[in-house]
Amino acid sequence: MIDLLLKPEKSFSNGIAIIIDVLRATSTIVTALCNGAPFVLPVRTLSQARKLRKKTVVLGGERGGVKPADFDLGNSPLEYTQSALDGRGVILSTTNGTRAISLVRAREMAAACFLNLNSAVRAVSENEEVLLVCAGSYGKPSFEDTLCAGAIIYSSGRKDLTDSARVAKYLWKENRSRSLVDLLLESSHGMELCRYGFSEDIDYCAQMNITDILPTAKYLLSERGVQKREDLRKYGFRAFQFHHL
């Protein structure tokens, strides 16, 4: 069964949970890994990110679309170049995307966007239980994330869908012949990013299948379910750490 959360909420899946934040967290995660980051560790708050800061990692993120003054990089995927990363991992905290990640527990988690759409489709095809989670915008559903979820569902060809997954599928079906750049520009968050001067991010994030990686994170499970983040750290595991598939 494929289920879809149109906005993030506390949830658990025995299968794979695929987080979608087209503008821009999951696009940034995918880009950072493509450009040599050994990992991206999403954290919910800026204070958590600052506590993890050290010379061997890049501190990235935003609040309200704007990079915190003491961070190395913002949340624009275009900032995550090979030279900027220099082989370092990334600690990432964003308004919507990393919050969505923090609310979900699953046996396996993945990050998807239009940049790696086919890889997400493959993951959906290979897992019986799938939970797609749209990061949304400020706690509300977002057009671009729902559209991307719909593209994944439509391309998978699967029929075992919840109603929310079916809504997303038909949203993509009705719009798939249109320019993806134009569609993202029509979204509320797309317009907001343009106001902040990030129109080039829209062009970049609207690219389809420029990479075949699927960033994934596996959780340590016990009989009680997913263990707490503190337990994961104690045993040498770090939750929400995305690697190449």
Coordinates of C-alpha atoms in Angstrom, one line a residue:
M1 CA 0.0 0.0 0.0
I2 CA 1.2 3.5 -0.8
D3 CA 0.1 6.2 1.7
L4 CA 0.7 9.9 1.5
L5 CA 0.9 12.6 4.1
L6 CA 0.2 15.9 2.5
K7 CA 1.8 17.7 5.4
P8 CA 4.2 16.3 8.1
E9 CA 2.9 14.7 11.3
K10 CA 4.1 12.1 13.7
S11 CA 3.9 8.8 11.9
F12 CA 5.5 5.3 11.8
S13 CA 5.9 2.9 8.9
N14 CA 7.2 -0.7 8.9
G15 CA 8.3 -0.1 5.4
I16 CA 10.1 2.8 3.7
A17 CA 9.2 6.5 4.3
I18 CA 10.1 8.9 1.5
I19 CA 10.5 12.5 2.5
I20 CA 9.8 15.1 -0.2
D21 CA 10.8 18.8 0.1
V22 CA 11.3 20.0 -3.5
L23 CA 12.0 23.6 -2.4
R24 CA 14.5 22.9 -1.1
A25 CA 15.7 20.5 1.6
T26 CA 15.6 17.2 -0.2
S27 CA 16.9 18.8 -3.4
T28 CA 19.8 20.1 -1.3
I29 CA 20.4 16.7 0.4
V30 CA 20.6 15.0 -3.0
T31 CA 22.9 17.7 -4.4
A32 CA 25.3 17.6 -1.5
L33 CA 25.7 13.8 -1.7
C34 CA 26.2 14.1 -5.5
N35 CA 29.0 16.6 -4.9
G36 CA 31.0 14.6 -2.4
A37 CA 29.4 15.0 1.0
P38 CA 29.9 11.7 2.9
F39 CA 26.7 12.3 4.8
V40 CA 23.9 14.8 5.4
L41 CA 22.6 14.8 9.0
P42 CA 19.3 16.7 9.2
V43 CA 18.4 18.2 12.6
R44 CA 15.3 19.9 13.6
T45 CA 16.6 23.1 15.4
L46 CA 19.3 25.6 14.8
S47 CA 20.6 25.1 18.3
Q48 CA 21.0 21.4 17.7
A49 CA 22.9 22.2 14.5
R50 CA 25.2 24.6 16.3
K51 CA 26.0 22.0 19.0
L52 CA 27.2 19.6 16.3
R53 CA 29.4 22.1 14.6
K54 CA 33.0 21.3 14.1
K55 CA 35.7 21.9 11.4
T56 CA 35.1 18.6 9.7
V57 CA 31.4 19.4 8.8
V58 CA 29.6 22.1 6.9
L59 CA 26.7 23.8 8.8
G60 CA 23.8 24.5 6.4
G61 CA 20.2 25.7 6.7
E62 CA 17.7 28.4 6.8
R63 CA 14.8 30.0 8.6
G64 CA 12.2 31.7 6.5
G65 CA 14.3 31.1 3.4
V66 CA 17.3 33.0 4.8
K67 CA 20.7 31.6 6.0
P68 CA 21.4 32.1 9.7
A69 CA 24.3 34.6 10.0
D70 CA 26.7 32.1 11.6
F71 CA 26.0 29.2 9.3
D72 CA 28.4 28.2 6.5
L73 CA 25.7 27.7 3.8
G74 CA 22.0 28.3 3.4
N75 CA 19.5 25.9 1.9
S76 CA 20.1 26.6 -1.8
P77 CA 21.3 23.5 -3.5
L78 CA 23.4 25.6 -5.8
E79 CA 25.6 26.5 -2.8
Y80 CA 26.5 22.9 -2.2
T81 CA 29.3 22.6 -4.7
Q82 CA 32.3 20.3 -4.6
S83 CA 34.6 23.2 -3.6
A84 CA 32.3 24.4 -0.9
L85 CA 31.9 20.9 0.6
D86 CA 35.5 19.9 0.2
G87 CA 34.7 16.3 1.2
R88 CA 33.0 17.3 4.4
G89 CA 29.7 16.1 5.8
V90 CA 26.7 18.4 6.2
I91 CA 24.6 19.3 9.3
L92 CA 21.3 20.6 7.9
S93 CA 18.4 22.4 9.6
T94 CA 15.6 23.9 7.6
T95 CA 12.1 25.4 8.2
N96 CA 10.1 22.5 6.7
G97 CA 12.2 19.6 5.4
T98 CA 14.2 18.7 8.5
R99 CA 11.1 19.2 10.7
A100 CA 9.3 16.6 8.5
I101 CA 12.2 14.2 8.8
S102 CA 12.1 14.5 12.6
L103 CA 8.5 13.5 12.9
V104 CA 8.7 10.3 10.9
R105 CA 9.9 6.9 12.1
A106 CA 10.3 4.0 9.6
R107 CA 12.4 1.0 9.0
E108 CA 14.1 2.9 6.2
M109 CA 13.9 6.5 5.2
A110 CA 14.8 8.2 1.9
A111 CA 14.9 11.7 0.4
A112 CA 13.3 12.4 -2.9
C113 CA 12.7 15.3 -5.3
F114 CA 12.5 15.8 -9.0
L115 CA 16.3 15.5 -9.3
N116 CA 16.2 11.8 -8.4
L117 CA 12.6 11.0 -9.3
N118 CA 13.3 7.6 -11.0
S119 CA 15.3 6.4 -8.0
A120 CA 12.4 7.2 -5.8
V121 CA 10.1 5.4 -8.2
R122 CA 12.3 2.3 -8.1
A123 CA 12.2 2.3 -4.3
V124 CA 8.4 2.5 -4.4
S125 CA 8.3 -0.4 -6.7
E126 CA 10.6 -2.5 -4.5
N127 CA 8.8 -1.9 -1.2
E128 CA 5.3 -3.2 -0.4
E129 CA 4.6 -0.6 2.3
V130 CA 5.4 2.9 1.3
L131 CA 4.8 6.2 3.2
L132 CA 5.4 9.4 1.2
V133 CA 5.7 12.4 3.4
C134 CA 5.4 15.9 1.9
A135 CA 7.3 18.5 4.0
G136 CA 4.8 21.2 3.0
S137 CA 5.3 24.8 3.8
Y138 CA 4.9 26.2 7.4
G139 CA 2.7 23.3 8.5
K140 CA 0.4 23.4 5.5
P141 CA 0.4 21.2 2.3
S142 CA 2.5 22.6 -0.6
F143 CA 1.7 22.3 -4.3
E144 CA 5.3 21.4 -5.4
D145 CA 5.7 18.5 -2.9
T146 CA 2.3 17.1 -3.6
L147 CA 3.1 17.3 -7.3
C148 CA 6.4 15.4 -6.9
A149 CA 4.7 12.8 -4.8
G150 CA 2.1 12.4 -7.5
A151 CA 4.9 12.0 -10.1
I152 CA 6.4 9.2 -8.1
I153 CA 3.1 7.4 -7.6
Y154 CA 2.0 7.8 -11.2
S155 CA 5.4 6.6 -12.6
S156 CA 5.4 3.6 -10.3
G157 CA 2.2 2.3 -11.9
R158 CA 0.9 1.0 -8.6
K159 CA -2.8 0.8 -7.9
D160 CA -2.9 0.1 -4.1
L161 CA -3.2 3.7 -3.1
T162 CA -4.9 5.6 -0.2
D163 CA -7.1 8.5 -1.2
S164 CA -4.5 11.1 -0.5
A165 CA -2.0 9.2 -2.7
R166 CA -4.6 9.0 -5.4
V167 CA -5.2 12.8 -5.2
A168 CA -1.5 13.4 -5.7
K169 CA -1.4 11.0 -8.6
Y170 CA -4.2 12.8 -10.5
L171 CA -2.6 16.2 -9.7
W172 CA 0.5 15.1 -11.6
K173 CA -1.5 13.4 -14.3
E174 CA -3.3 16.6 -15.1
N175 CA -0.2 18.7 -15.1
R176 CA 2.6 16.5 -16.4
S177 CA 2.6 18.0 -19.9
R178 CA 3.3 21.5 -18.5
S179 CA 6.7 23.1 -17.9
L180 CA 7.9 22.0 -14.4
V181 CA 9.6 25.4 -13.9
D182 CA 6.3 27.2 -14.5
L183 CA 4.5 24.8 -12.1
L184 CA 7.0 25.5 -9.4
L185 CA 6.9 29.2 -10.0
E186 CA 3.1 29.1 -9.4
S187 CA 3.5 27.5 -6.0
S188 CA 3.4 29.7 -2.9
H189 CA 6.8 28.7 -1.8
G190 CA 8.2 29.2 -5.3
M191 CA 6.9 32.7 -5.3
E192 CA 8.4 33.3 -1.9
L193 CA 11.8 32.1 -3.0
C194 CA 11.7 34.4 -6.0
R195 CA 11.0 37.3 -3.7
Y196 CA 14.2 36.4 -1.7
G197 CA 16.2 36.2 -4.9
F198 CA 16.4 32.4 -5.3
S199 CA 14.8 32.1 -8.8
E200 CA 17.8 30.1 -10.0
D201 CA 16.9 27.5 -7.3
I202 CA 13.6 27.0 -9.0
D203 CA 15.2 26.3 -12.4
Y204 CA 17.6 23.9 -10.7
C205 CA 15.0 22.0 -8.6
A206 CA 12.8 21.6 -11.7
Q207 CA 15.3 19.4 -13.4
M208 CA 14.2 15.8 -13.8
N209 CA 16.4 12.8 -13.1
I210 CA 19.8 14.4 -13.2
T211 CA 21.1 11.8 -10.7
D212 CA 20.2 8.2 -9.9
I213 CA 21.2 8.2 -6.2
L214 CA 18.6 7.8 -3.5
P215 CA 19.8 9.1 -0.1
T216 CA 18.7 6.7 2.6
A217 CA 18.9 6.3 6.3
K218 CA 18.2 3.1 8.2
Y219 CA 17.0 3.0 11.8
L220 CA 18.0 0.6 14.5
L221 CA 14.9 -1.3 15.5
S222 CA 14.0 -3.1 18.7
E223 CA 11.0 -5.1 19.7
R224 CA 9.5 -1.8 20.9
G225 CA 10.0 -0.2 17.6
V226 CA 12.5 2.5 16.6
Q227 CA 14.8 3.3 19.4
K228 CA 15.3 6.9 20.7
R229 CA 17.9 9.1 19.0
E230 CA 20.0 9.0 22.2
D231 CA 20.1 5.2 22.1
L232 CA 21.2 5.4 18.5
R233 CA 24.0 7.7 19.4
K234 CA 25.1 5.5 22.3
Y235 CA 25.4 2.5 20.0
G236 CA 27.2 4.4 17.3
F237 CA 24.2 5.0 15.1
R238 CA 23.0 8.4 14.0
A239 CA 19.4 8.8 12.9
F240 CA 18.5 10.8 9.8
Q241 CA 22.0 10.3 8.3
F242 CA 21.6 10.0 4.5
H243 CA 24.0 8.0 2.4
H244 CA 24.2 7.0 -1.2
L245 CA 22.0 4.0 -1.8

